[in-house]
């Protein structure tokens, strides 16, 4: 019940700044639309790769609008600047609820509101361009697997960004690191291009890192481009990365707290 | 004019000192600049990895476009972005008074007070990549073309500056919209694609984005010897118009400044 209250309070905060959260959504929408417009010229009527013509690519980018809003967390900046550098963490430490849980709940409303914007945009596109641009999985048996992949992507992104936020205990300037990782994510999570269309070496590199599990695999699973076996492998990988992140979060949290002075840095 | 140049040189000097004084911030900014400039080129490399030409531009011409994008934004970020970051804080916290009371033009002081030294890295990477791609395209650059390129960069940056300044002036009415700047950053991406991309999508979109399509495309066309007199003319006229509009809009917006956070 108290978790729900925190969530609802956070929703109030989001609704208070409606225009601001809409701008955040619009920023991600605009970037994705540029890629889409580019592919319109690059792909034309050609088949770019097996199973990937312009329709499939367009549907990937349409889903990316929703996935980018729902699955990607931006909690790291808040943790680093507001909580660790400005000393607000002390406020959270005094509460009878874990810091990570609170942050997870604080992060959720922003993502959900942006997702609603994303779904509305996709519905408008569906109405304007027609349903052939929205390739979806039609195998009902795969749906539970897809839902697990989406939830894992959501949680994985949060854990990764939370872990990143904790590095502020040691780093005096986090901008360089955050920008670098953002850029890596743009490429390796499948924001710039569906990874199947990327050069082989880059795709292999992306598959061996957790970023693709946050955005790329949830989208192509939703598109129905993953088999049972593929879905199972992705879920196992997700569990592996969640375990790794949780372990490092524990380590960094315990050590970081010892460095925290609660008066700001 | 002399006084403004003297003031600006002093500001640049203090900007360099501040940059060198905070080492972790300095390293962070350098890393960030390197990564963004490399990303700009790699993203175009990836997007064109399965095609040889798009919208009448060959693959290397498109990569050249993204290299010139880095050069232009290296220059633009060096002079302006730090100021726009500060502008949102200054307006939001009601600190604009100190700029308005100074015996210099307020648009000048709020636009040029800080510099982003690390953007020189972006400029350098952009220039090196441009030279490399030009060598791949077997294009030899004469002094005349280099001068024309620099002039078109200045006019392109002017359009960009004026648009950013007008958008940021909106903060006087809605100062909590701190992500306006992120929107502008994202909008920069519009400039690194050929204008035909927007023309094919929708004529309304093309008209709306037309000034942005000139900013990087014209300097690139200069290097490729494809720029026409119309391109130059439009770039010069639009940069003048936008600069004038930004000045008028700033004066108008200031009437609504409440001087309170």
Coordinates of C-alpha atoms in Angstrom, one line a residue:
Chain A
X1 CA 0.0 0.0 0.0
X2 CA 2.8 2.4 0.9
X3 CA 4.5 1.6 -2.3
X4 CA 1.4 2.5 -4.2
X5 CA 1.2 5.8 -2.4
X6 CA 4.8 6.6 -3.4
X7 CA 3.9 5.8 -6.9
X8 CA 0.8 7.9 -6.9
X9 CA 2.7 10.9 -5.4
X10 CA 5.2 10.6 -8.2
X11 CA 2.4 10.6 -10.7
X12 CA 1.2 13.9 -9.3
X13 CA 4.7 15.3 -9.8
X14 CA 4.7 14.1 -13.4
X15 CA 1.3 15.6 -14.1
X16 CA 2.3 18.8 -12.6
X17 CA 5.0 19.1 -15.3
X18 CA 3.0 17.8 -18.2
X19 CA 4.7 19.9 -20.9
X20 CA 8.1 19.0 -19.6
X21 CA 7.4 15.3 -19.8
X22 CA 5.8 15.8 -23.3
X23 CA 9.0 17.5 -24.4
X24 CA 11.1 14.6 -23.2
X25 CA 8.9 12.3 -25.2
X26 CA 9.0 14.6 -28.3
X27 CA 12.8 14.7 -28.1
X28 CA 13.1 10.9 -28.4
X29 CA 10.3 10.9 -31.1
X30 CA 12.1 13.4 -33.2
X31 CA 15.4 11.5 -33.3
X32 CA 13.6 8.3 -34.2
X33 CA 11.6 10.0 -36.9
X34 CA 14.8 11.3 -38.6
X35 CA 16.1 7.7 -38.8
X36 CA 12.8 6.6 -40.2
X37 CA 12.8 9.3 -42.9
X38 CA 16.4 8.4 -43.8
X39 CA 15.5 4.7 -44.2
X40 CA 12.6 5.7 -46.5
X41 CA 15.2 6.8 -49.0
X42 CA 17.8 4.2 -48.2
X43 CA 15.6 1.1 -48.3
X44 CA 13.1 2.2 -50.9
X45 CA 11.4 -1.0 -52.1
X46 CA 14.5 -3.2 -51.6
X47 CA 14.9 -6.0 -49.2
X48 CA 17.8 -4.8 -47.0
X49 CA 18.3 -8.1 -45.2
X50 CA 16.3 -11.3 -45.1
X51 CA 12.9 -10.3 -43.6
X52 CA 13.9 -6.6 -43.4
X53 CA 12.3 -4.4 -46.0
X54 CA 11.2 -0.8 -45.4
X55 CA 7.9 -2.0 -43.8
X56 CA 9.8 -4.1 -41.2
X57 CA 12.3 -1.3 -40.6
X58 CA 9.5 1.3 -40.2
X59 CA 7.6 -0.9 -37.8
X60 CA 10.9 -1.3 -35.8
X61 CA 11.3 2.4 -35.5
X62 CA 7.6 2.9 -34.6
X63 CA 8.0 0.4 -31.8
X64 CA 11.2 2.1 -30.8
X65 CA 9.2 5.2 -30.0
X66 CA 7.2 3.3 -27.4
X67 CA 10.1 1.1 -26.2
X68 CA 12.4 4.0 -25.8
X69 CA 9.8 5.7 -23.5
X70 CA 8.8 2.6 -21.6
X71 CA 12.0 0.6 -21.3
X72 CA 14.7 3.2 -20.9
X73 CA 15.3 4.7 -17.5
X74 CA 16.9 8.1 -16.8
X75 CA 17.4 7.6 -13.1
X76 CA 21.2 8.0 -13.1
X77 CA 21.3 11.7 -13.4
X78 CA 18.9 12.2 -10.4
X79 CA 20.9 9.8 -8.3
X80 CA 24.2 11.4 -9.1
X81 CA 23.4 15.1 -9.1
X82 CA 20.5 15.4 -6.7
X83 CA 21.0 12.6 -4.2
X84 CA 24.8 12.1 -4.1
X85 CA 26.3 15.4 -5.1
X86 CA 23.6 17.6 -3.4
X87 CA 23.3 15.3 -0.4
X88 CA 19.6 14.5 -0.8
X89 CA 20.4 10.8 -0.3
X90 CA 20.3 11.4 3.5
X91 CA 16.6 12.1 3.2
X92 CA 16.1 8.7 1.6
X93 CA 18.3 6.8 4.1
X94 CA 16.1 7.9 6.9
X95 CA 13.0 6.4 5.3
X96 CA 11.8 2.8 6.2
X97 CA 12.0 1.7 2.5
X98 CA 15.0 0.8 0.5
X99 CA 16.5 3.5 -1.7
X100 CA 16.5 1.3 -4.8
X101 CA 12.8 0.5 -4.4
X102 CA 12.0 4.2 -4.0
X103 CA 14.0 5.1 -7.0
X104 CA 12.3 2.4 -9.0
X105 CA 8.9 3.8 -8.0
X106 CA 9.9 7.3 -8.7
X107 CA 11.1 6.4 -12.2
X108 CA 8.0 4.4 -13.2
X109 CA 5.5 7.3 -13.7
X110 CA 7.8 9.2 -16.0
X111 CA 8.2 6.1 -18.1
X112 CA 4.5 5.3 -18.1
X113 CA 3.3 8.8 -19.1
X114 CA 5.9 8.9 -21.9
X115 CA 4.7 5.4 -23.0
X116 CA 1.1 6.7 -23.3
X117 CA 2.4 9.5 -25.5
X118 CA 4.3 6.9 -27.5
X119 CA 1.2 4.6 -27.9
X120 CA -0.9 7.6 -29.0
X121 CA 1.7 8.5 -31.6
X122 CA 1.7 4.9 -32.9
X123 CA -2.1 4.9 -33.1
X124 CA -2.0 8.1 -35.1
X125 CA 0.6 6.6 -37.4
X126 CA -1.5 3.4 -37.7
X127 CA -4.5 5.5 -38.7
X128 CA -2.5 7.6 -41.2
X129 CA -0.1 5.1 -42.7
X130 CA -2.1 1.8 -42.3
X131 CA -1.6 -1.4 -40.4
X132 CA 1.1 -2.8 -42.8
X133 CA 3.7 -0.7 -41.0
X134 CA 3.0 -2.4 -37.7
X135 CA 4.4 -5.9 -37.9
X136 CA 3.4 -7.9 -34.8
X137 CA 3.9 -11.3 -33.4
X138 CA 0.9 -13.5 -34.3
X139 CA 2.0 -16.6 -32.3
X140 CA -0.1 -16.6 -29.2
X141 CA 2.1 -19.2 -27.4
X142 CA 5.0 -16.7 -27.6
X143 CA 3.2 -13.9 -25.8
X144 CA 4.2 -14.9 -22.2
X145 CA 7.8 -15.1 -23.4
X146 CA 7.6 -11.6 -25.0
X147 CA 6.1 -10.1 -21.8
X148 CA 9.0 -11.6 -19.8
X149 CA 11.5 -10.1 -22.3
X150 CA 9.8 -6.7 -22.1
X151 CA 9.7 -6.7 -18.3
X152 CA 13.3 -7.9 -18.1
X153 CA 14.3 -5.1 -20.5
X154 CA 12.5 -2.6 -18.2
X155 CA 14.2 -3.9 -15.1
X156 CA 17.6 -4.3 -16.7
X157 CA 17.6 -0.7 -17.9
X158 CA 16.7 0.5 -14.4
X159 CA 19.4 -1.6 -12.8
X160 CA 22.0 -0.4 -15.3
X161 CA 21.2 3.2 -14.8
X162 CA 21.0 2.8 -11.0
X163 CA 24.4 1.3 -11.0
X164 CA 25.7 4.1 -13.2
X165 CA 24.2 6.6 -10.7
X166 CA 26.1 5.0 -7.9
X167 CA 29.4 5.7 -9.5
X168 CA 28.9 9.4 -8.5
X169 CA 30.1 8.3 -5.0
X170 CA 33.6 8.1 -6.5
X171 CA 33.6 10.3 -9.6
X172 CA 33.8 14.1 -9.3
X173 CA 32.4 14.6 -12.8
X174 CA 30.0 12.1 -14.3
X175 CA 29.2 13.8 -17.5
X176 CA 31.9 12.2 -19.6
X177 CA 31.1 8.7 -18.4
X178 CA 27.3 9.2 -18.8
X179 CA 27.6 10.7 -22.3
X180 CA 30.0 7.9 -23.4
X181 CA 27.6 5.2 -22.2
X182 CA 24.6 7.0 -23.7
X183 CA 26.4 6.9 -27.0
X184 CA 27.3 3.3 -26.7
X185 CA 23.7 2.6 -25.9
X186 CA 22.5 4.5 -28.9
X187 CA 24.6 2.2 -31.1
X188 CA 24.5 -1.1 -29.2
X189 CA 21.0 -1.1 -27.9
X190 CA 19.6 -0.7 -31.4
X191 CA 18.5 3.0 -31.3
X192 CA 20.4 4.0 -34.4
X193 CA 19.8 0.9 -36.5
X194 CA 18.2 -2.5 -36.0
X195 CA 21.2 -4.6 -35.0
X196 CA 20.5 -7.2 -37.7
X197 CA 21.3 -4.6 -40.3
X198 CA 24.6 -3.5 -38.6
X199 CA 27.9 -4.9 -39.7
X200 CA 28.4 -8.4 -38.3
X201 CA 31.2 -7.5 -35.9
X202 CA 29.2 -4.8 -34.4
X203 CA 26.1 -7.0 -34.1
X204 CA 28.1 -9.7 -32.4
X205 CA 29.6 -7.1 -30.0
X206 CA 26.1 -5.8 -29.2
X207 CA 24.7 -9.3 -28.5
X208 CA 27.5 -10.0 -26.0
X209 CA 26.6 -6.9 -24.0
X210 CA 23.4 -6.2 -22.0
X211 CA 22.3 -3.1 -24.0
X212 CA 20.5 -5.0 -26.8
X213 CA 18.4 -6.8 -24.1
X214 CA 17.0 -3.4 -23.0
X215 CA 15.7 -2.2 -26.3
X216 CA 16.5 -4.3 -29.4
X217 CA 15.3 -7.8 -28.3
X218 CA 12.0 -6.6 -26.7
X219 CA 11.2 -4.9 -30.0
X220 CA 12.0 -7.7 -32.3
X221 CA 10.3 -10.2 -30.0
X222 CA 7.2 -8.0 -30.2
X223 CA 7.6 -8.0 -34.0
X224 CA 7.6 -11.8 -33.9
X225 CA 11.1 -12.1 -35.2
X226 CA 12.3 -14.4 -32.4
X227 CA 11.5 -18.1 -32.2
X228 CA 10.9 -20.1 -29.0
X229 CA 14.5 -21.0 -28.7
X230 CA 15.6 -17.4 -29.3
X231 CA 13.2 -16.1 -26.7
X232 CA 14.4 -18.6 -24.2
X233 CA 18.1 -17.6 -24.8
X234 CA 17.2 -13.9 -24.5
X235 CA 15.4 -14.5 -21.2
X236 CA 18.3 -16.5 -19.8
X237 CA 20.7 -13.7 -20.8
X238 CA 18.4 -11.2 -19.2
X239 CA 18.5 -13.2 -15.9
X240 CA 22.2 -13.4 -16.1
X241 CA 22.7 -9.7 -16.6
X242 CA 20.1 -8.9 -13.8
X243 CA 22.1 -11.1 -11.5
X244 CA 25.4 -9.4 -12.4
X245 CA 23.9 -5.9 -12.0
X246 CA 22.3 -6.7 -8.7
X247 CA 25.6 -8.0 -7.4
X248 CA 27.5 -4.9 -8.4
X249 CA 24.8 -2.6 -7.1
X250 CA 25.2 -4.3 -3.7
X251 CA 28.9 -3.9 -3.7
X252 CA 28.9 -0.3 -4.9
X253 CA 26.0 0.7 -2.5
X254 CA 27.8 -0.7 0.6
X255 CA 31.1 0.9 -0.3
X256 CA 29.6 4.1 -1.6
X257 CA 27.6 4.7 1.6
X258 CA 30.9 4.7 3.6
X259 CA 32.1 7.6 1.4
X260 CA 28.9 9.5 1.5
X261 CA 29.1 12.6 3.8
X262 CA 25.5 13.7 3.5
X263 CA 26.5 17.3 3.1
X264 CA 26.8 17.4 -0.6
X265 CA 30.0 17.2 -2.7
Chain B
X1 CA 33.1 47.2 -31.6
X2 CA 36.6 47.4 -30.3
X3 CA 35.4 47.3 -26.7
X4 CA 33.3 44.2 -27.4
X5 CA 36.3 42.4 -28.9
X6 CA 38.4 43.4 -25.9
X7 CA 35.7 42.1 -23.5
X8 CA 35.3 38.9 -25.5
X9 CA 39.0 38.2 -25.5
X10 CA 39.0 38.6 -21.7
X11 CA 36.1 36.2 -21.4
X12 CA 37.8 33.7 -23.6
X13 CA 40.9 34.0 -21.5
X14 CA 39.0 33.3 -18.3
X15 CA 37.1 30.5 -20.0
X16 CA 40.4 28.7 -20.7
X17 CA 41.6 29.3 -17.1
X18 CA 38.3 27.9 -15.7
X19 CA 38.6 24.9 -18.0
X20 CA 42.1 24.0 -16.9
X21 CA 41.3 24.6 -13.2
X22 CA 38.8 21.8 -12.8
X23 CA 40.7 18.7 -14.0
X24 CA 37.9 16.0 -13.6
X25 CA 35.4 18.3 -15.3
X26 CA 38.0 18.9 -18.1
X27 CA 38.6 15.2 -18.6
X28 CA 34.9 14.5 -18.6
X29 CA 34.2 17.2 -21.2
X30 CA 37.0 16.0 -23.4
X31 CA 35.8 12.4 -23.3
X32 CA 32.2 13.6 -24.0
X33 CA 33.3 15.7 -27.0
X34 CA 35.3 12.8 -28.4
X35 CA 32.5 10.4 -28.0
X36 CA 29.8 12.6 -29.6
X37 CA 32.0 13.5 -32.6
X38 CA 32.8 9.9 -33.2
X39 CA 29.1 8.9 -32.8
X40 CA 28.0 11.5 -35.4
X41 CA 30.3 9.8 -38.0
X42 CA 29.7 6.2 -36.9
X43 CA 25.9 6.6 -37.0
X44 CA 26.0 7.8 -40.6
X45 CA 28.5 5.0 -41.4
X46 CA 26.0 2.5 -39.9
X47 CA 23.0 4.0 -41.6
X48 CA 24.7 3.7 -45.0
X49 CA 26.3 0.3 -44.4
X50 CA 23.7 -1.4 -46.7
X51 CA 23.4 1.1 -49.4
X52 CA 25.7 2.9 -51.8
X53 CA 23.6 6.1 -52.3
X54 CA 20.7 7.8 -50.7
X55 CA 18.7 10.8 -52.0
X56 CA 21.3 11.4 -54.7
X57 CA 24.2 11.5 -52.3
X58 CA 26.8 8.7 -52.4
X59 CA 27.8 7.0 -49.2
X60 CA 31.0 8.9 -48.8
X61 CA 29.3 12.2 -49.5
X62 CA 26.9 11.4 -46.7
X63 CA 29.7 10.6 -44.3
X64 CA 31.4 13.8 -45.4
X65 CA 28.2 15.6 -44.5
X66 CA 28.4 14.2 -40.9
X67 CA 32.1 15.2 -40.7
X68 CA 31.2 18.8 -41.7
X69 CA 28.4 18.5 -39.1
X70 CA 31.1 17.9 -36.5
X71 CA 33.1 20.9 -37.7
X72 CA 30.2 23.2 -37.7
X73 CA 28.9 22.1 -34.3
X74 CA 32.5 22.1 -32.9
X75 CA 32.5 25.8 -33.7
X76 CA 29.0 26.5 -32.6
X77 CA 29.3 24.6 -29.3
X78 CA 32.7 26.4 -28.6
X79 CA 31.0 29.8 -28.7
X80 CA 27.5 29.2 -27.6
X81 CA 26.3 26.1 -25.9
X82 CA 27.7 26.7 -22.4
X83 CA 25.9 30.1 -22.5
X84 CA 22.6 28.4 -23.4
X85 CA 23.1 26.0 -20.5
X86 CA 23.7 28.9 -18.2
X87 CA 20.8 30.9 -19.7
X88 CA 18.2 28.5 -18.4
X89 CA 19.6 28.7 -14.9
X90 CA 20.0 32.4 -15.1
X91 CA 16.4 33.0 -16.2
X92 CA 14.9 30.3 -13.9
X93 CA 16.6 31.7 -10.8
X94 CA 16.0 35.4 -11.7
X95 CA 19.6 36.2 -12.2
X96 CA 19.2 37.9 -15.5
X97 CA 19.2 41.3 -13.8
X98 CA 23.0 41.3 -13.5
X99 CA 23.3 40.9 -17.3
X100 CA 20.7 43.5 -18.0
X101 CA 22.4 46.1 -15.8
X102 CA 25.8 45.7 -17.4
X103 CA 26.8 48.6 -19.8
X104 CA 26.9 46.2 -22.8
X105 CA 24.3 44.6 -25.0
X106 CA 22.4 42.0 -23.0
X107 CA 22.1 39.6 -26.0
X108 CA 25.8 39.8 -26.4
X109 CA 26.6 39.2 -22.7
X110 CA 24.2 36.3 -22.3
X111 CA 25.3 34.7 -25.5
X112 CA 29.1 35.0 -25.2
X113 CA 29.9 35.0 -21.5
X114 CA 31.2 31.4 -21.5
X115 CA 33.1 29.2 -23.9
X116 CA 33.1 25.4 -24.2
X117 CA 36.8 24.7 -24.6
X118 CA 36.4 21.0 -25.1
X119 CA 34.5 21.6 -28.3
X120 CA 37.8 22.3 -29.9
X121 CA 38.3 18.5 -29.8
X122 CA 35.1 18.0 -31.7
X123 CA 36.2 20.6 -34.2
X124 CA 39.6 18.9 -34.6
X125 CA 38.1 15.5 -35.0
X126 CA 35.6 16.9 -37.5
X127 CA 38.4 18.6 -39.6
X128 CA 40.6 15.5 -39.6
X129 CA 37.7 13.2 -40.6
X130 CA 36.7 15.8 -43.3
X131 CA 40.2 15.8 -44.7
X132 CA 40.2 12.0 -44.7
X133 CA 36.9 11.6 -46.5
X134 CA 37.9 14.2 -49.0
X135 CA 41.0 12.2 -49.7
X136 CA 38.9 9.1 -50.2
X137 CA 36.7 11.1 -52.6
X138 CA 39.9 12.3 -54.4
X139 CA 38.8 15.9 -53.9
X140 CA 41.6 18.5 -53.8
X141 CA 40.7 21.7 -51.8
X142 CA 42.0 25.0 -53.0
X143 CA 42.5 28.1 -50.8
X144 CA 39.5 29.7 -52.4
X145 CA 37.2 26.7 -51.6
X146 CA 38.6 26.6 -48.0
X147 CA 37.7 30.3 -47.5
X148 CA 34.2 29.8 -49.0
X149 CA 33.8 26.8 -46.7
X150 CA 34.7 28.9 -43.6
X151 CA 32.4 31.7 -44.7
X152 CA 29.5 29.3 -45.2
X153 CA 30.3 27.8 -41.7
X154 CA 30.0 31.3 -40.2
X155 CA 26.6 31.9 -41.8
X156 CA 25.4 28.4 -41.0
X157 CA 26.4 28.9 -37.3
X158 CA 24.6 32.3 -37.3
X159 CA 21.3 30.7 -38.3
X160 CA 21.8 28.0 -35.7
X161 CA 22.6 30.6 -33.0
X162 CA 19.6 32.7 -33.9
X163 CA 17.2 29.7 -33.7
X164 CA 18.6 28.5 -30.4
X165 CA 18.5 32.0 -29.0
X166 CA 14.9 32.5 -30.0
X167 CA 13.8 29.2 -28.6
X168 CA 15.7 29.7 -25.3
X169 CA 14.1 33.2 -25.0
X170 CA 10.9 31.3 -24.5
X171 CA 12.2 30.4 -21.0
X172 CA 11.3 33.9 -19.9
X173 CA 7.6 32.8 -20.1
X174 CA 8.1 29.1 -19.0
X175 CA 11.4 29.0 -17.1
X176 CA 10.9 25.4 -15.8
X177 CA 11.2 24.0 -19.3
X178 CA 14.8 23.1 -18.8
X179 CA 14.6 20.3 -21.4
X180 CA 14.1 22.9 -24.2
X181 CA 17.9 22.7 -24.7
X182 CA 17.8 19.0 -25.1
X183 CA 15.2 19.5 -27.8
X184 CA 17.5 21.9 -29.5
X185 CA 20.4 19.4 -29.3
X186 CA 18.2 16.7 -30.8
X187 CA 17.0 19.1 -33.5
X188 CA 20.6 19.6 -34.6
X189 CA 20.3 16.1 -36.1
X190 CA 18.0 17.6 -38.8
X191 CA 21.0 19.4 -40.3
X192 CA 23.1 16.3 -41.0
X193 CA 20.7 14.8 -43.6
X194 CA 20.2 16.0 -47.2
X195 CA 17.3 18.3 -47.8
X196 CA 15.8 15.8 -50.3
X197 CA 15.0 13.6 -47.3
X198 CA 12.5 16.2 -46.0
X199 CA 11.3 17.2 -49.5
X200 CA 10.3 13.6 -50.2
X201 CA 8.6 13.2 -46.8
X202 CA 6.3 16.2 -46.9
X203 CA 6.4 19.6 -48.5
X204 CA 5.2 21.2 -45.2
X205 CA 7.9 19.5 -43.3
X206 CA 10.4 20.7 -45.9
X207 CA 9.3 24.3 -45.7
X208 CA 9.4 24.2 -41.9
X209 CA 12.9 22.7 -41.7
X210 CA 14.3 24.5 -44.8
X211 CA 16.6 26.9 -42.9
X212 CA 18.1 23.9 -41.0
X213 CA 18.8 22.0 -44.2
X214 CA 21.1 24.8 -45.4
X215 CA 23.3 24.9 -42.3
X216 CA 25.5 21.9 -42.9
X217 CA 24.5 21.0 -46.4
X218 CA 25.8 24.2 -48.0
X219 CA 29.3 24.0 -46.5
X220 CA 29.4 20.4 -47.6
X221 CA 28.3 21.3 -51.1
X222 CA 31.1 23.9 -51.1
X223 CA 33.7 21.2 -50.5
X224 CA 32.1 19.0 -53.2
X225 CA 32.0 22.0 -55.6
X226 CA 28.2 21.6 -55.9
X227 CA 27.1 24.8 -54.2
X228 CA 25.1 27.1 -56.4
X229 CA 24.7 30.9 -56.1
X230 CA 21.2 30.3 -54.8
X231 CA 22.6 28.2 -51.9
X232 CA 25.0 31.0 -51.0
X233 CA 22.3 33.7 -51.4
X234 CA 19.8 31.8 -49.2
X235 CA 22.3 31.1 -46.5
X236 CA 23.4 34.8 -46.3
X237 CA 19.8 36.2 -46.4
X238 CA 18.4 33.7 -43.9
X239 CA 21.2 34.2 -41.5
X240 CA 20.7 37.9 -41.6
X241 CA 16.9 37.6 -41.2
X242 CA 17.2 35.1 -38.3
X243 CA 19.8 37.2 -36.5
X244 CA 17.6 40.2 -36.7
X245 CA 14.5 38.2 -35.6
X246 CA 16.4 36.8 -32.6
X247 CA 17.4 40.4 -31.6
X248 CA 13.8 41.7 -31.9
X249 CA 12.4 38.6 -30.1
X250 CA 14.8 39.0 -27.2
X251 CA 13.8 42.6 -26.8
X252 CA 10.1 41.6 -26.9
X253 CA 10.7 38.7 -24.4
X254 CA 12.5 41.0 -21.9
X255 CA 9.3 43.0 -21.5
X256 CA 7.9 39.9 -19.7
X257 CA 10.9 39.2 -17.5
X258 CA 9.7 39.4 -13.9
X259 CA 13.1 39.3 -12.3
X260 CA 12.0 36.7 -9.8
X261 CA 12.6 33.0 -9.8

